[in-house]
Amino acid sequence: MSLAIRRTKDHAVKVVSTAFAGIALFLLAWILFTLVMKGLPALGLNVFTKITLPPGHEGGLLNAIVGSLIQIGIAMVIGTPIGLLAGTFLAENGKTTKVGHIARFVNDILLSAPSILVGLFVYAFLVNPFGGFSGWAGAVALAILVIPVIVRTTEDMLNLVPIGLREAAYALGAPQWKVVMMVTWRAARAGIMTGVLLSIARAAGETAPLLFTSLGNNSWSTDLSAPMASLPIAIYQYAGSPFDDWVALAWAGALLITVSVLLLNIVSRLFLARAG
Amino acid sequence: MDATMAGLPGSGVQPGHIGDAKPVGRIADTVFVSLLWGCGIFVLVLLGLIIAMLFEGGLPAFRAFGLEFLWTATWNPVTEQFGALVMIYGTIFSAIIAVIVALPLSFGIAFFLTEIAPQVLRRPIGVAVQLLAAVPSIIYGMWGFFIISPLMAAYVQPPLIDWLGPVPVIGALFTGPALGGGMLTAGLIMAVMILPFITAMFVETLESVPPMLKESAYGVGGTTFEVYKNVSVPYGKTAMVGAVMLGLGRALGETMAVTFVIGNATRLSASLFAPGATIASTIANEFPEAAQGSLKLDSLLALGFILFVISFIVLALSRFLVRSNLKS
């Protein structure tokens, strides 16, 4: 092949690749543009002050927002310690053990497993045997989605902590719990926080696992043993409805959720960049 | 030991501050280490429980229909005849469309991010591509339903039906009314969703190629693309196949985005434009109508079990490929 042809080919591939990157950026911009155009007009004060009402009445999303916050909060309270300790196990005690290898493999599977199956599992495990849909069940389903994210980032971040730091602490006669809590975790603090923030972002947008667990609720309820509203479920119900004002509310909720999730992602990345 | 430490002049180490009195420290350590092991094992148990509960829940359906459940194309709640073929077909077919569309895009974007883009732009553009993965699935569903489907119905599907419909053999893929949704639309939207995952792993792999290898190729006169194609990609081939499998695994279980656009029809159709169903969309869609203890509910749980098995195989394979490349 002559040099001219090879150069032209190289050039063509570069142009196409750049165009592909442009397409990806365009798609992100298109999605955000759609959300702003359709969501912003409907995003009034009502959204934050009124609960979901029948079509025709000016309703809001207050109960859904509060329900989401409660369920995510509980999911984080359950998921963070388990994920942190399991991630620490993989990086410290279980690093080269058989249990460690299998747990790492299992965690990678859980990380990408279909989230709807987590919902189905919690339905079969908690909802069906214990008398119905509940906020608790929704929180547990979200916790199961949050755990693998925290495990993975915690392990990765602890692996970056120099061995010498641990050895220095051990040499002073510190027991393992002190070495881990006061030296290793502290050194990897920013990275671990990033994992926690990313897992909140994941939990905030999940719809499928809540369908059969907390179900959704169109009235005001903070009772965790009853069905509980959540933003993604409200969006799902409203987006599929034939009423214009409900569809508009769905877009407002969609804008709200996407902006929060993207901000959480960007903040956690900045956090890590500044610390690292 | 505490005594020695306290005796070190100017060490700043307070007795008992780091090295505790032995018995208390030892008990605390035992508790702490057991907690670590407990949480590590918990992750294992969790996966086991998920598999076990889905299997147990679906067991009545497997009992009622036997293995034929896997290749029966009927899904009829009225006559209580259930089979998984339509959904298995839809799940695999739509996921493969997603991968076919996402793969060349990922190759291009990874090439752009590792070889072409100016250094200052690499990170921001890389992060922007990653943000596509952060957008919640339900948002893709709404975007697909309200924006993409109408565009498909107006501008993409009719010309494809006119041009390719009459062609023998592949024509069957391009028949039927242009409704906007269907298998192709679902695949395209999932392609956007899995693109960041595949691209990120491509970039990670390509960045691990030893500079020496690339420099030698440049040294004998290779162009940027030739070095990419003949050195970098072959070097990371295994991990890159693993990345594609991860994308496939993600697409197989995608629920909300698909539920909005696929049409949720439990009929078998060869057409890319006909309404179809995936396992995940069927579960999301039909669950609210399934009464507790009904054969339909059992069949939905059985579908969930099948999806879990398919995803598990694909994800495990992906991980094996990625890890084996890292080791070598």
Coordinates of C-alpha atoms in Angstrom, one line a residue:
Chain A
M1 CA 0.0 0.0 0.0
S2 CA 1.4 3.4 -0.9
L3 CA 2.1 5.9 1.8
A4 CA -0.6 8.3 0.4
I5 CA -3.3 5.7 0.7
R6 CA -2.2 4.7 4.2
R7 CA -2.1 8.4 5.3
T8 CA -5.6 9.0 3.8
K9 CA -6.9 5.9 5.6
D10 CA -5.4 7.1 8.9
H11 CA -6.9 10.5 8.4
A12 CA -10.3 9.0 7.6
V13 CA -10.3 6.8 10.7
K14 CA -9.4 9.8 12.9
V15 CA -12.2 11.9 11.4
V16 CA -14.7 9.1 12.0
S17 CA -13.5 8.4 15.6
T18 CA -13.7 12.1 16.4
A19 CA -17.2 12.1 15.0
F20 CA -18.1 9.1 17.2
A21 CA -16.9 11.0 20.3
G22 CA -19.0 13.9 19.0
I23 CA -22.0 11.7 18.7
A24 CA -21.6 10.5 22.3
L25 CA -21.4 14.1 23.5
F26 CA -24.3 15.1 21.3
L27 CA -26.5 12.3 22.8
L28 CA -25.7 13.4 26.4
A29 CA -26.6 17.0 25.4
W30 CA -29.7 15.9 23.6
I31 CA -31.0 14.0 26.7
L32 CA -30.2 17.0 29.0
F33 CA -31.8 19.4 26.5
T34 CA -35.0 17.3 26.3
L35 CA -35.1 17.1 30.1
V36 CA -34.7 20.9 30.5
M37 CA -37.1 21.8 27.8
K38 CA -39.9 19.5 29.0
G39 CA -39.1 19.5 32.7
L40 CA -38.3 23.1 33.5
P41 CA -41.7 24.5 32.6
A42 CA -43.4 22.0 35.0
L43 CA -40.9 22.4 37.8
G44 CA -42.8 24.9 39.9
L45 CA -43.1 25.3 43.6
N46 CA -46.0 22.8 43.6
V47 CA -43.6 20.0 42.8
F48 CA -42.0 20.4 46.2
T49 CA -44.9 21.5 48.3
K50 CA -47.8 19.3 47.1
I51 CA -48.3 15.6 47.0
T52 CA -49.4 13.6 44.0
L53 CA -53.1 14.4 43.2
P54 CA -55.6 13.1 40.7
P55 CA -55.2 14.5 37.1
G56 CA -56.7 18.0 36.8
H57 CA -55.7 19.1 40.3
E58 CA -52.4 20.8 40.6
G59 CA -50.4 18.1 42.3
G60 CA -46.7 17.8 43.1
L61 CA -44.2 15.2 43.9
L62 CA -43.5 16.0 47.6
N63 CA -44.5 12.5 48.9
A64 CA -42.4 10.9 46.1
I65 CA -39.3 13.0 46.9
V66 CA -39.6 12.4 50.7
G67 CA -40.2 8.6 50.1
S68 CA -37.2 8.4 47.9
L69 CA -35.0 10.2 50.5
I70 CA -36.2 8.0 53.3
Q71 CA -35.6 4.8 51.3
I72 CA -32.2 5.9 50.1
G73 CA -31.3 7.0 53.6
I74 CA -32.1 3.6 55.1
A75 CA -30.5 1.8 52.2
M76 CA -27.3 3.7 52.9
V77 CA -27.4 3.1 56.6
I78 CA -27.7 -0.7 55.9
G79 CA -25.4 -0.8 52.9
T80 CA -22.5 1.4 53.8
P81 CA -21.2 -0.5 56.9
I82 CA -21.7 -3.9 55.1
G83 CA -20.0 -2.7 51.9
L84 CA -17.2 -1.0 53.8
L85 CA -16.4 -4.0 55.9
A86 CA -16.7 -6.4 53.0
G87 CA -14.5 -4.2 50.9
T88 CA -12.0 -4.1 53.7
F89 CA -12.1 -7.9 54.0
L90 CA -11.3 -8.2 50.3
A91 CA -8.3 -5.8 50.6
E92 CA -7.0 -7.0 53.9
N93 CA -7.8 -10.3 55.5
G94 CA -9.3 -12.1 52.6
K95 CA -7.0 -10.8 49.9
T96 CA -5.5 -14.1 48.8
T97 CA -7.8 -16.5 50.5
K98 CA -10.2 -18.8 48.6
V99 CA -13.2 -17.1 50.3
G100 CA -11.8 -13.7 49.2
H101 CA -11.4 -14.8 45.6
I102 CA -14.9 -16.1 45.4
A103 CA -16.4 -13.1 47.2
R104 CA -14.6 -10.8 44.7
F105 CA -16.1 -12.7 41.8
V106 CA -19.5 -12.7 43.4
N107 CA -19.4 -9.0 44.0
D108 CA -18.5 -8.3 40.4
I109 CA -21.5 -10.3 39.3
L110 CA -23.8 -8.5 41.8
L111 CA -22.4 -5.2 40.5
S112 CA -23.8 -5.8 37.0
A113 CA -26.7 -8.2 37.8
P114 CA -30.1 -7.0 36.5
S115 CA -31.5 -4.7 39.1
I116 CA -35.1 -6.0 38.5
L117 CA -34.0 -9.4 39.8
V118 CA -32.9 -7.8 43.0
G119 CA -36.5 -6.4 43.3
L120 CA -37.9 -9.8 42.5
F121 CA -35.7 -11.4 45.1
V122 CA -36.7 -9.0 47.8
Y123 CA -40.3 -9.6 46.8
A124 CA -39.9 -13.4 47.3
F125 CA -37.8 -12.9 50.4
L126 CA -39.5 -10.1 52.3
V127 CA -42.7 -8.9 50.7
N128 CA -44.5 -12.2 50.1
P129 CA -43.7 -13.8 53.5
F130 CA -44.1 -10.7 55.6
G131 CA -47.5 -9.3 54.6
G132 CA -47.1 -6.9 51.7
F133 CA -45.3 -4.1 50.0
S134 CA -43.4 -1.8 52.3
G135 CA -40.9 1.0 52.5
W136 CA -38.6 -1.4 54.3
A137 CA -38.6 -3.8 51.4
G138 CA -37.7 -0.9 49.0
A139 CA -34.9 0.2 51.2
V140 CA -33.5 -3.3 51.4
A141 CA -33.6 -3.7 47.6
L142 CA -31.7 -0.4 47.2
A143 CA -29.2 -1.5 49.9
I144 CA -28.5 -4.7 47.9
L145 CA -27.7 -2.5 44.9
V146 CA -25.5 -0.1 46.9
I147 CA -23.4 -2.8 48.6
P148 CA -21.4 -4.0 45.5
V149 CA -20.6 -0.5 44.5
I150 CA -19.2 0.3 47.9
V151 CA -17.3 -3.0 48.2
R152 CA -15.6 -2.5 44.8
T153 CA -14.5 1.1 45.4
T154 CA -13.4 0.4 49.0
E155 CA -11.3 -2.5 48.0
D156 CA -9.7 -0.6 45.1
M157 CA -9.0 2.4 47.3
L158 CA -7.5 0.4 50.2
N159 CA -5.3 -1.4 47.7
L160 CA -3.7 2.0 46.9
V161 CA -2.7 2.6 50.5
P162 CA 1.0 1.8 50.8
I163 CA 1.8 -1.4 52.8
G164 CA 4.5 0.5 54.7
L165 CA 1.8 2.6 56.4
R166 CA 0.1 -0.5 57.8
E167 CA 3.4 -2.0 58.7
A168 CA 4.4 1.1 60.6
A169 CA 1.2 1.0 62.6
Y170 CA 1.6 -2.7 63.3
A171 CA 5.2 -2.2 64.4
L172 CA 3.9 0.1 67.1
G173 CA 1.9 -2.8 68.4
A174 CA -1.5 -1.6 67.2
P175 CA -4.2 -4.2 66.9
Q176 CA -5.7 -4.7 63.5
W177 CA -8.9 -2.8 64.2
K178 CA -7.0 0.3 65.1
V179 CA -4.7 -0.1 62.1
V180 CA -7.7 -0.4 59.7
M181 CA -9.8 2.3 61.3
M182 CA -7.2 4.9 62.2
V183 CA -4.6 4.4 59.5
T184 CA -5.9 2.5 56.4
W185 CA -9.4 3.9 56.3
R186 CA -8.2 7.4 57.1
A187 CA -5.6 7.2 54.3
A188 CA -8.3 6.1 51.8
R189 CA -11.0 8.4 53.1
A190 CA -11.6 10.4 49.9
G191 CA -11.8 7.3 47.7
I192 CA -14.2 5.5 50.1
M193 CA -16.4 8.6 50.2
T194 CA -16.4 8.7 46.4
G195 CA -17.7 5.1 46.4
V196 CA -20.5 6.0 48.8
L197 CA -21.5 9.1 46.8
L198 CA -21.6 7.0 43.5
S199 CA -23.7 4.4 45.2
I200 CA -26.2 7.0 46.3
A201 CA -26.4 8.2 42.7
R202 CA -27.1 4.6 41.6
A203 CA -29.8 4.1 44.2
A204 CA -31.5 7.4 43.5
G205 CA -32.2 6.5 39.8
E206 CA -33.2 2.9 40.2
T207 CA -36.9 2.1 39.3
A208 CA -37.1 -1.6 38.6
P209 CA -36.1 -2.9 42.1
L210 CA -38.8 -0.7 43.7
L211 CA -41.7 -1.9 41.5
F212 CA -42.3 -5.0 43.6
T213 CA -41.0 -3.8 46.9
S214 CA -42.2 -0.4 48.0
L215 CA -44.7 -0.3 45.1
G216 CA -45.4 3.4 45.2
N217 CA -48.0 5.4 47.0
N218 CA -50.1 8.3 45.8
S219 CA -50.9 9.6 49.3
W220 CA -48.7 11.1 52.0
S221 CA -47.1 8.3 54.0
T222 CA -43.9 8.0 56.0
D223 CA -44.9 4.6 57.4
L224 CA -42.1 2.2 56.5
S225 CA -44.3 -0.8 56.9
A226 CA -46.7 0.5 54.3
P227 CA -46.2 1.0 50.5
M228 CA -44.1 4.1 50.0
A229 CA -43.9 6.5 47.2
S230 CA -40.6 7.1 45.4
L231 CA -39.6 9.5 42.6
P232 CA -38.7 6.9 40.0
I233 CA -41.9 5.0 40.5
A234 CA -44.0 8.2 40.4
I235 CA -42.2 9.2 37.1
Y236 CA -42.9 5.7 35.7
Q237 CA -46.6 5.9 36.6
Y238 CA -47.1 9.4 35.3
A239 CA -45.0 9.1 32.1
G240 CA -47.2 6.3 31.0
S241 CA -50.5 8.1 31.8
P242 CA -52.7 9.7 29.2
F243 CA -53.0 13.0 31.2
D244 CA -50.9 15.9 30.1
D245 CA -50.4 17.4 33.5
W246 CA -49.2 14.1 34.8
V247 CA -46.8 13.6 32.0
A248 CA -45.5 17.2 32.7
L249 CA -45.0 16.2 36.3
A250 CA -43.1 13.1 35.2
W251 CA -40.7 15.3 33.2
A252 CA -40.2 17.6 36.1
G253 CA -39.4 14.6 38.3
A254 CA -37.1 13.3 35.6
L255 CA -35.2 16.6 35.4
L256 CA -34.9 16.6 39.2
I257 CA -33.6 13.1 39.4
T258 CA -31.1 13.4 36.5
V259 CA -29.7 16.7 37.7
S260 CA -29.2 15.2 41.2
V261 CA -27.6 12.0 39.9
L262 CA -25.3 13.8 37.5
L263 CA -24.2 16.3 40.1
L264 CA -23.5 13.5 42.6
N265 CA -21.3 11.9 39.9
I266 CA -19.4 15.0 39.1
V267 CA -19.0 16.0 42.8
S268 CA -17.6 12.6 43.7
R269 CA -15.2 12.7 40.8
L270 CA -13.9 16.2 41.8
F271 CA -13.7 14.9 45.3
L272 CA -11.4 12.0 44.3
A273 CA -9.4 14.2 41.9
R274 CA -8.7 16.8 44.6
A275 CA -7.8 14.1 47.2
G276 CA -5.6 12.1 44.8
Chain B
M1 CA 5.3 -3.5 75.0
D2 CA 3.5 -0.5 76.4
A3 CA 6.3 0.0 78.9
T4 CA 8.9 0.1 76.2
M5 CA 7.0 2.7 74.2
A6 CA 6.4 4.9 77.2
G7 CA 10.1 4.8 77.8
L8 CA 11.1 6.1 74.4
P9 CA 12.0 9.7 75.0
G10 CA 10.4 12.2 72.8
S11 CA 8.7 9.5 70.7
G12 CA 5.4 11.3 71.2
V13 CA 3.8 7.9 71.6
Q14 CA 1.4 7.9 74.5
P15 CA 1.3 4.6 76.4
G16 CA -1.9 2.8 75.6
H17 CA -2.8 5.1 72.8
I18 CA -2.0 2.9 69.9
G19 CA -1.0 -0.4 71.5
D20 CA -3.9 -1.2 73.9
A21 CA -3.7 -3.3 77.0
K22 CA -3.5 -6.9 75.6
P23 CA -6.8 -8.5 76.6
V24 CA -9.1 -5.7 75.5
G25 CA -7.2 -5.2 72.3
R26 CA -7.4 -8.9 71.5
I27 CA -11.1 -9.2 72.1
A28 CA -11.7 -6.1 70.0
D29 CA -9.6 -7.5 67.3
T30 CA -11.4 -10.9 67.3
V31 CA -14.7 -9.0 67.0
F32 CA -13.4 -6.8 64.2
V33 CA -11.9 -9.6 62.2
S34 CA -15.0 -11.7 62.6
L35 CA -17.0 -8.7 61.3
L36 CA -14.8 -8.4 58.3
W37 CA -15.1 -12.1 57.5
G38 CA -18.8 -12.0 58.2
C39 CA -19.4 -9.2 55.7
G40 CA -17.2 -10.8 53.1
I41 CA -19.2 -14.1 53.4
F42 CA -22.4 -12.1 53.5
V43 CA -21.8 -11.0 49.9
L44 CA -21.4 -14.7 48.9
V45 CA -24.6 -15.7 50.8
L46 CA -26.5 -12.8 49.2
L47 CA -25.9 -14.1 45.6
G48 CA -26.7 -17.6 46.8
L49 CA -29.9 -16.4 48.3
I50 CA -31.0 -14.5 45.2
I51 CA -30.5 -17.6 43.0
A52 CA -32.2 -19.8 45.5
M53 CA -35.2 -17.6 46.0
L54 CA -35.7 -17.1 42.3
F55 CA -35.4 -20.8 41.7
E56 CA -37.7 -21.7 44.5
G57 CA -40.3 -19.1 43.4
G58 CA -40.2 -20.3 39.8
L59 CA -40.3 -24.0 40.7
P60 CA -44.1 -24.4 40.4
A61 CA -43.9 -23.1 36.9
F62 CA -41.0 -25.5 36.0
R63 CA -43.0 -28.3 37.6
A64 CA -46.2 -27.4 35.6
F65 CA -44.5 -27.0 32.2
G66 CA -41.3 -28.9 32.5
L67 CA -38.3 -28.0 30.5
E68 CA -40.6 -27.2 27.6
F69 CA -41.1 -23.8 29.4
L70 CA -37.8 -22.8 27.8
W71 CA -39.0 -23.3 24.2
T72 CA -42.7 -22.7 24.4
A73 CA -43.8 -19.6 22.6
T74 CA -47.2 -19.2 24.2
W75 CA -47.8 -16.7 27.0
N76 CA -51.5 -16.8 27.7
P77 CA -52.7 -15.7 31.1
V78 CA -56.3 -16.7 30.2
T79 CA -55.6 -20.3 29.5
E80 CA -52.7 -20.3 32.0
Q81 CA -50.2 -21.5 29.4
F82 CA -46.8 -20.0 29.9
G83 CA -43.6 -20.3 28.0
A84 CA -40.4 -18.3 27.9
L85 CA -39.3 -18.5 24.3
V86 CA -40.6 -15.1 23.1
M87 CA -38.9 -13.3 26.0
I88 CA -35.7 -15.2 25.8
Y89 CA -35.5 -14.4 22.1
G90 CA -36.4 -10.8 22.7
T91 CA -33.8 -10.4 25.5
I92 CA -31.0 -11.9 23.5
F93 CA -31.9 -10.3 20.2
S94 CA -32.3 -6.7 21.5
A95 CA -29.1 -7.1 23.6
I96 CA -27.2 -8.2 20.5
I97 CA -28.5 -5.2 18.5
A98 CA -27.3 -3.0 21.3
V99 CA -23.8 -4.5 21.2
I100 CA -23.6 -4.4 17.4
V101 CA -24.4 -0.7 17.5
A102 CA -22.3 0.2 20.5
L103 CA -19.1 -1.7 19.5
P104 CA -17.9 0.4 16.6
L105 CA -18.8 3.6 18.5
S106 CA -16.8 2.4 21.5
F107 CA -13.8 1.5 19.3
G108 CA -13.9 4.9 17.7
I109 CA -14.3 6.8 21.0
A110 CA -11.6 4.8 22.7
F111 CA -9.3 5.6 19.8
F112 CA -10.2 9.2 20.0
L113 CA -9.7 9.3 23.8
T114 CA -6.3 7.5 23.8
E115 CA -4.7 8.7 20.6
I116 CA -6.3 11.7 19.0
A117 CA -7.8 14.1 21.6
P118 CA -5.5 16.8 23.0
Q119 CA -4.3 15.9 26.5
V120 CA -6.4 18.6 28.2
L121 CA -9.6 17.4 26.6
R122 CA -9.2 13.7 27.4
R123 CA -10.5 13.8 30.9
P124 CA -13.5 16.1 30.4
I125 CA -14.6 14.3 27.3
G126 CA -14.0 10.9 29.0
V127 CA -16.1 12.0 32.0
A128 CA -18.9 13.3 29.8
V129 CA -19.1 9.9 28.0
Q130 CA -19.2 8.3 31.5
L131 CA -22.1 10.5 32.5
L132 CA -24.2 8.7 29.9
A133 CA -23.9 5.7 32.2
A134 CA -25.1 7.7 35.2
V135 CA -28.3 8.8 33.6
P136 CA -31.0 6.6 35.2
S137 CA -32.6 3.9 33.1
I138 CA -36.1 5.4 33.4
I139 CA -34.9 8.6 31.8
Y140 CA -33.7 6.7 28.8
G141 CA -37.1 5.1 28.8
M142 CA -38.9 8.5 28.6
W143 CA -36.4 9.9 26.1
G144 CA -36.9 6.8 24.0
F145 CA -40.7 6.8 24.2
F146 CA -41.3 10.5 23.7
I147 CA -38.4 11.5 21.5
I148 CA -36.8 8.6 19.7
S149 CA -39.8 6.4 18.9
P150 CA -41.7 9.2 17.0
L151 CA -38.5 9.9 15.1
M152 CA -38.1 6.2 14.2
A153 CA -41.7 6.0 13.1
A154 CA -41.4 9.1 10.9
Y155 CA -37.9 8.9 9.4
V156 CA -36.2 5.6 10.0
Q157 CA -38.7 2.8 9.9
P158 CA -40.7 3.7 6.7
P159 CA -37.7 4.0 4.4
L160 CA -36.2 0.8 5.8
I161 CA -39.5 -1.0 5.2
D162 CA -39.7 0.3 1.7
W163 CA -36.1 -0.4 0.7
L164 CA -35.2 -3.6 2.6
G165 CA -38.7 -5.1 3.1
P166 CA -38.9 -6.7 -0.4
V167 CA -35.4 -8.1 -0.2
P168 CA -35.5 -11.9 0.1
V169 CA -34.4 -13.5 3.5
I170 CA -33.4 -10.3 5.4
G171 CA -36.6 -8.7 4.2
A172 CA -38.4 -10.4 7.1
L173 CA -36.5 -8.2 9.5
F174 CA -37.9 -5.1 7.9
T175 CA -41.7 -5.7 7.7
G176 CA -44.8 -4.6 9.4
P177 CA -46.2 -1.2 10.4
A178 CA -43.8 1.6 11.4
L179 CA -45.0 2.0 15.0
G180 CA -41.8 3.6 16.3
G181 CA -41.0 1.2 19.0
G182 CA -39.9 -2.5 18.8
M183 CA -36.7 -4.4 18.9
L184 CA -34.5 -2.0 16.9
T185 CA -35.5 1.0 18.9
A186 CA -34.9 -0.8 22.2
G187 CA -31.5 -2.0 20.9
L188 CA -30.5 1.5 19.9
I189 CA -31.4 3.0 23.2
M190 CA -29.6 0.2 25.1
A191 CA -26.6 0.8 22.8
V192 CA -26.3 4.4 24.2
M193 CA -26.6 3.0 27.7
I194 CA -23.9 0.3 27.4
L195 CA -21.5 2.4 25.3
P196 CA -19.9 4.1 28.3
F197 CA -19.2 0.8 30.0
I198 CA -17.5 -0.7 27.0
T199 CA -15.6 2.5 26.2
A200 CA -14.3 2.9 29.7
M201 CA -12.9 -0.7 29.7
F202 CA -11.5 -0.2 26.2
V203 CA -9.7 2.9 27.3
E204 CA -8.4 1.3 30.4
T205 CA -7.0 -1.7 28.4
L206 CA -5.5 0.5 25.7
E207 CA -3.7 2.7 28.3
S208 CA -2.1 -0.5 29.7
V209 CA -0.3 -1.2 26.4
P210 CA 3.4 -0.8 27.0
P211 CA 4.6 2.4 25.3
M212 CA 7.7 0.5 24.1
L213 CA 5.4 -1.7 21.9
K214 CA 3.7 1.2 20.3
E215 CA 6.9 3.2 19.9
S216 CA 8.5 0.3 18.0
A217 CA 5.6 0.2 15.7
Y218 CA 5.8 4.0 15.1
G219 CA 9.5 3.5 14.6
V220 CA 9.0 1.3 11.6
G221 CA 6.7 3.9 10.1
G222 CA 3.2 2.9 11.3
T223 CA 0.4 5.5 11.2
T224 CA -1.6 6.1 14.4
F225 CA -4.4 4.0 13.1
E226 CA -2.1 1.1 12.1
V227 CA -0.5 1.1 15.5
Y228 CA -3.9 1.1 17.1
K229 CA -5.2 -1.7 14.9
N230 CA -2.1 -3.9 14.7
V231 CA -0.5 -3.3 18.1
S232 CA -2.8 -1.8 20.8
V233 CA -6.0 -3.7 20.0
P234 CA -4.3 -7.1 19.5
Y235 CA -2.5 -6.6 22.8
G236 CA -5.7 -6.0 24.8
K237 CA -7.9 -8.3 22.7
T238 CA -9.0 -10.6 25.4
A239 CA -9.9 -7.9 27.8
M240 CA -11.7 -6.0 25.1
V241 CA -13.8 -9.1 24.3
G242 CA -14.5 -9.2 28.0
A243 CA -15.6 -5.5 27.9
V244 CA -18.1 -6.3 25.1
M245 CA -19.4 -9.2 27.1
L246 CA -20.0 -6.9 30.1
G247 CA -21.9 -4.6 27.8
L248 CA -24.0 -7.5 26.6
G249 CA -24.6 -8.6 30.2
R250 CA -25.8 -5.1 31.1
A251 CA -28.1 -5.0 28.1
L252 CA -29.6 -8.4 28.8
G253 CA -31.0 -7.2 32.2
E254 CA -32.0 -3.7 31.2
T255 CA -35.5 -3.1 32.3
M256 CA -37.1 0.4 32.4
A257 CA -35.7 1.8 29.1
V258 CA -36.8 -1.3 27.2
T259 CA -40.2 -1.5 28.9
F260 CA -41.0 2.0 27.5
V261 CA -40.2 1.3 23.9
I262 CA -40.4 -2.4 23.1
G263 CA -44.2 -2.6 22.9
N264 CA -44.6 -5.5 25.4
A265 CA -46.2 -7.9 23.0
T266 CA -45.7 -11.6 23.9
R267 CA -45.8 -12.7 20.3
L268 CA -42.9 -14.0 18.3
S269 CA -42.0 -11.9 15.3
A270 CA -39.0 -11.7 13.1
S271 CA -39.5 -8.0 12.3
L272 CA -37.2 -5.5 14.0
F273 CA -40.1 -3.1 14.1
A274 CA -42.8 -5.4 15.6
P275 CA -43.6 -5.0 19.3
G276 CA -41.8 -7.6 21.3
A277 CA -40.8 -8.3 24.9
T278 CA -37.7 -9.1 26.9
I279 CA -37.7 -11.1 30.1
A280 CA -37.1 -8.0 32.2
S281 CA -39.8 -5.9 30.4
T282 CA -42.3 -8.8 30.8
I283 CA -41.6 -9.0 34.6
A284 CA -41.9 -5.3 35.0
N285 CA -45.0 -5.1 32.9
E286 CA -47.0 -8.1 34.0
F287 CA -46.1 -8.4 37.7
P288 CA -48.8 -5.9 38.8
E289 CA -51.4 -8.1 37.2
A290 CA -50.2 -11.3 38.7
A291 CA -52.1 -12.5 41.7
Q292 CA -50.2 -13.9 44.7
G293 CA -49.8 -17.6 44.4
S294 CA -50.9 -17.7 40.8
L295 CA -49.2 -19.7 38.1
K296 CA -48.5 -16.5 36.3
L297 CA -46.5 -15.1 39.2
D298 CA -44.6 -18.4 39.4
S299 CA -43.9 -18.2 35.7
L300 CA -42.6 -14.6 36.1
L301 CA -40.2 -15.8 38.9
A302 CA -39.2 -18.6 36.6
L303 CA -38.4 -16.0 33.9
G304 CA -36.4 -14.1 36.5
F305 CA -34.4 -17.3 37.2
I306 CA -33.7 -17.8 33.6
L307 CA -32.5 -14.2 33.2
F308 CA -30.3 -14.6 36.2
V309 CA -28.7 -17.7 34.7
I310 CA -28.1 -16.1 31.3
S311 CA -26.6 -12.9 32.9
F312 CA -24.5 -14.9 35.3
I313 CA -22.9 -16.9 32.4
V314 CA -22.2 -13.7 30.3
L315 CA -20.9 -11.7 33.3
A316 CA -18.7 -14.5 34.6
L317 CA -17.2 -15.0 31.1
S318 CA -16.6 -11.3 30.8
R319 CA -14.8 -11.2 34.1
F320 CA -12.7 -14.2 33.3
L321 CA -11.6 -12.7 30.0
V322 CA -10.8 -9.3 31.5
R323 CA -8.8 -10.8 34.4
S324 CA -6.9 -13.3 32.2
N325 CA -5.7 -10.4 30.0
L326 CA -4.6 -8.4 33.1
K327 CA -2.6 -11.3 34.3
S328 CA -0.7 -12.0 31.1

